[in-house]
């Protein structure tokens, strides 16, 4: 069992490599909480100490390795069709601008999501959440951001609420109305920033449809000043703040996130030295997304080692989305964390558990197998725990429990993305 037990906060520096590994271990769960963790031979004494009758105990034997449920702290799981043409055009050497000009890019997904019925988006999202869960993600952050108008952003956020309502995975909703400037505001970008601040954020907060607000802070999308304006408005309405920062070009997004007390800044492939120092001195979690760079065919990556060594809290996530990262597998991202980012096996485990929970403000509740923590557990069919970040592309997850209950395996093949309009 890999417990990741320790302080209920993000881990930094050497702490990242300090996951507790117990052999022949047992975990006692009561309701949705972990009540005890220790050597299996002590479990019987614990039962009597707690005065629990044998008949009241369900014993589940797990072969392999048990981990805390993985936390995917950055996804864009509510979308319609996959963007296969973008992928092929990129393979043939077209750049981002040309692809967008040919009708691809984020705005293609925006047209699609605007036109699609809410119940169809819900069915697609449920199937994707089942797939994320089958790969071990028990808590999943999901962003809006393919609506870019009040009605469609709210439609996406209701889909997130409804897809998470009956469990078994926990979905954490983030408002990303500032993912791109919609075409109808192309020549009056400041008006769109005002719409986001004065109308969309207050509505989302009032209807309690999101717990956080994110902005794509990137030259040519939302600059640092606009990002600050939007996130300060979000703050005033009680939302936590997050940034897509320093993804393609460095622009000071990491520094802004640290200054605003963001729960996380995400991407960071182009972060500056000053940005690294700012994060190391802050509580903001650095969320790295190596699957995105790999899928886009880039050969650069975020400076993960330098971030860890500087003392920043590093997490990993899928960035699951139709344009730049169509993967639902955190274990695949863990493999990339080791082989592309130069992280150690233990560091990538911390990065998808304790630190990913911290990136959502949940470090006190999940991400560890420890007394008082939520009983979200994942078992993998491996004999050495490090294999979870080794068998590239295989799904090693054998069982998943959320809030102490076993999740049923996802039903047969599911459709993850329809091309045809309903
Ligand atoms: O995180 N960077 C901006 N947003 C997404 C890409 C979304 C898309 O291409 O649809 C990302 O990579
Ligand atoms: Fe993203």
mmCIF file with all atom_site columns, C-alpha atoms in Angstrom, residues 70-78 125 129 132 137-144 157 160 169-176 210-215 240-244 263-264 266 287 289 316-321 330 356-357 359-362 366:
data_model
loop_
_atom_site.group_PDB
_atom_site.id
_atom_site.type_symbol
_atom_site.label_atom_id
_atom_site.label_alt_id
_atom_site.label_comp_id
_atom_site.label_asym_id
_atom_site.label_entity_id
_atom_site.label_seq_id
_atom_site.pdbx_PDB_ins_code
_atom_site.Cartn_x
_atom_site.Cartn_y
_atom_site.Cartn_z
_atom_site.occupancy
_atom_site.B_iso_or_equiv
_atom_site.pdbx_formal_charge
_atom_site.auth_seq_id
_atom_site.auth_comp_id
_atom_site.auth_asym_id
_atom_site.auth_atom_id
_atom_site.pdbx_PDB_model_num
ATOM 1  C CA . UNK A 1 70  ? -5.944  9.668  -8.084  1.00 0.00 ? 70  UNK A CA 1
ATOM 2  C CA . UNK A 1 71  ? -6.965  13.319 -8.415  1.00 0.00 ? 71  UNK A CA 1
ATOM 3  C CA . UNK A 1 72  ? -7.115  14.746 -11.944 1.00 0.00 ? 72  UNK A CA 1
ATOM 4  C CA . UNK A 1 73  ? -6.933  18.465 -11.168 1.00 0.00 ? 73  UNK A CA 1
ATOM 5  C CA . UNK A 1 74  ? -7.226  19.842 -14.750 1.00 0.00 ? 74  UNK A CA 1
ATOM 6  C CA . UNK A 1 75  ? -9.660  18.638 -17.428 1.00 0.00 ? 75  UNK A CA 1
ATOM 7  C CA . UNK A 1 76  ? -11.944 20.084 -20.099 1.00 0.00 ? 76  UNK A CA 1
ATOM 8  C CA . UNK A 1 77  ? -14.185 16.993 -20.251 1.00 0.00 ? 77  UNK A CA 1
ATOM 9  C CA . UNK A 1 78  ? -17.374 18.682 -21.520 1.00 0.00 ? 78  UNK A CA 1
ATOM 10 C CA . UNK A 1 125 ? -19.511 13.627 -20.236 1.00 0.00 ? 125 UNK A CA 1
ATOM 11 C CA . UNK A 1 129 ? -16.049 10.393 -16.417 1.00 0.00 ? 129 UNK A CA 1
ATOM 12 C CA . UNK A 1 132 ? -11.412 8.603  -16.166 1.00 0.00 ? 132 UNK A CA 1
ATOM 13 C CA . UNK A 1 137 ? -9.249  9.153  -11.066 1.00 0.00 ? 137 UNK A CA 1
ATOM 14 C CA . UNK A 1 138 ? -11.732 9.458  -8.204  1.00 0.00 ? 138 UNK A CA 1
ATOM 15 C CA . UNK A 1 139 ? -11.748 13.284 -7.998  1.00 0.00 ? 139 UNK A CA 1
ATOM 16 C CA . UNK A 1 140 ? -11.826 15.174 -11.278 1.00 0.00 ? 140 UNK A CA 1
ATOM 17 C CA . UNK A 1 141 ? -11.760 18.908 -11.879 1.00 0.00 ? 141 UNK A CA 1
ATOM 18 C CA . UNK A 1 142 ? -13.804 19.848 -14.975 1.00 0.00 ? 142 UNK A CA 1
ATOM 19 C CA . UNK A 1 143 ? -13.768 23.258 -16.673 1.00 0.00 ? 143 UNK A CA 1
ATOM 20 C CA . UNK A 1 144 ? -16.310 25.025 -18.843 1.00 0.00 ? 144 UNK A CA 1
ATOM 21 C CA . UNK A 1 157 ? -21.500 23.950 -15.860 1.00 0.00 ? 157 UNK A CA 1
ATOM 22 C CA . UNK A 1 160 ? -20.675 19.077 -14.864 1.00 0.00 ? 160 UNK A CA 1
ATOM 23 C CA . UNK A 1 169 ? -16.465 10.190 -8.913  1.00 0.00 ? 169 UNK A CA 1
ATOM 24 C CA . UNK A 1 170 ? -16.363 13.682 -7.362  1.00 0.00 ? 170 UNK A CA 1
ATOM 25 C CA . UNK A 1 171 ? -16.425 16.394 -10.042 1.00 0.00 ? 171 UNK A CA 1
ATOM 26 C CA . UNK A 1 172 ? -15.042 19.829 -9.113  1.00 0.00 ? 172 UNK A CA 1
ATOM 27 C CA . UNK A 1 173 ? -16.452 22.541 -11.435 1.00 0.00 ? 173 UNK A CA 1
ATOM 28 C CA . UNK A 1 174 ? -14.327 25.459 -12.691 1.00 0.00 ? 174 UNK A CA 1
ATOM 29 C CA . UNK A 1 175 ? -15.645 28.394 -14.753 1.00 0.00 ? 175 UNK A CA 1
ATOM 30 C CA . UNK A 1 176 ? -13.373 29.080 -17.754 1.00 0.00 ? 176 UNK A CA 1
ATOM 31 C CA . UNK A 1 210 ? -18.411 26.582 -9.981  1.00 0.00 ? 210 UNK A CA 1
ATOM 32 C CA . UNK A 1 211 ? -15.963 26.706 -7.090  1.00 0.00 ? 211 UNK A CA 1
ATOM 33 C CA . UNK A 1 212 ? -13.125 28.292 -9.071  1.00 0.00 ? 212 UNK A CA 1
ATOM 34 C CA . UNK A 1 213 ? -12.458 30.579 -12.033 1.00 0.00 ? 213 UNK A CA 1
ATOM 35 C CA . UNK A 1 214 ? -9.686  29.953 -14.569 1.00 0.00 ? 214 UNK A CA 1
ATOM 36 C CA . UNK A 1 215 ? -8.268  32.178 -17.349 1.00 0.00 ? 215 UNK A CA 1
ATOM 37 C CA . UNK A 1 240 ? -10.960 30.342 -5.970  1.00 0.00 ? 240 UNK A CA 1
ATOM 38 C CA . UNK A 1 241 ? -8.671  31.329 -8.845  1.00 0.00 ? 241 UNK A CA 1
ATOM 39 C CA . UNK A 1 242 ? -6.527  29.340 -11.295 1.00 0.00 ? 242 UNK A CA 1
ATOM 40 C CA . UNK A 1 243 ? -4.581  30.194 -14.457 1.00 0.00 ? 243 UNK A CA 1
ATOM 41 C CA . UNK A 1 244 ? -3.507  28.526 -17.682 1.00 0.00 ? 244 UNK A CA 1
ATOM 42 C CA . UNK A 1 263 ? -4.742  27.638 -5.885  1.00 0.00 ? 263 UNK A CA 1
ATOM 43 C CA . UNK A 1 264 ? -2.832  26.580 -9.001  1.00 0.00 ? 264 UNK A CA 1
ATOM 44 C CA . UNK A 1 266 ? -1.121  25.231 -14.902 1.00 0.00 ? 266 UNK A CA 1
ATOM 45 C CA . UNK A 1 287 ? 0.288   21.850 -12.298 1.00 0.00 ? 287 UNK A CA 1
ATOM 46 C CA . UNK A 1 289 ? 0.561   18.711 -18.170 1.00 0.00 ? 289 UNK A CA 1
ATOM 47 C CA . UNK A 1 316 ? 0.411   16.511 -12.629 1.00 0.00 ? 316 UNK A CA 1
ATOM 48 C CA . UNK A 1 317 ? -2.882  16.330 -14.558 1.00 0.00 ? 317 UNK A CA 1
ATOM 49 C CA . UNK A 1 318 ? -4.222  15.070 -17.901 1.00 0.00 ? 318 UNK A CA 1
ATOM 50 C CA . UNK A 1 319 ? -5.561  18.401 -19.315 1.00 0.00 ? 319 UNK A CA 1
ATOM 51 C CA . UNK A 1 320 ? -8.081  16.055 -20.968 1.00 0.00 ? 320 UNK A CA 1
ATOM 52 C CA . UNK A 1 321 ? -9.563  18.031 -23.926 1.00 0.00 ? 321 UNK A CA 1
ATOM 53 C CA . UNK A 1 330 ? -3.482  9.779  -15.245 1.00 0.00 ? 330 UNK A CA 1
ATOM 54 C CA . UNK A 1 356 ? -3.287  17.429 -7.059  1.00 0.00 ? 356 UNK A CA 1
ATOM 55 C CA . UNK A 1 357 ? -5.754  17.541 -4.150  1.00 0.00 ? 357 UNK A CA 1
ATOM 56 C CA . UNK A 1 359 ? -4.394  22.213 -6.432  1.00 0.00 ? 359 UNK A CA 1
ATOM 57 C CA . UNK A 1 360 ? -8.154  21.954 -5.794  1.00 0.00 ? 360 UNK A CA 1
ATOM 58 C CA . UNK A 1 361 ? -7.994  23.151 -2.184  1.00 0.00 ? 361 UNK A CA 1
ATOM 59 C CA . UNK A 1 362 ? -8.757  19.600 -0.970  1.00 0.00 ? 362 UNK A CA 1
ATOM 60 C CA . UNK A 1 366 ? -8.280  13.465 0.072   1.00 0.00 ? 366 UNK A CA 1
#
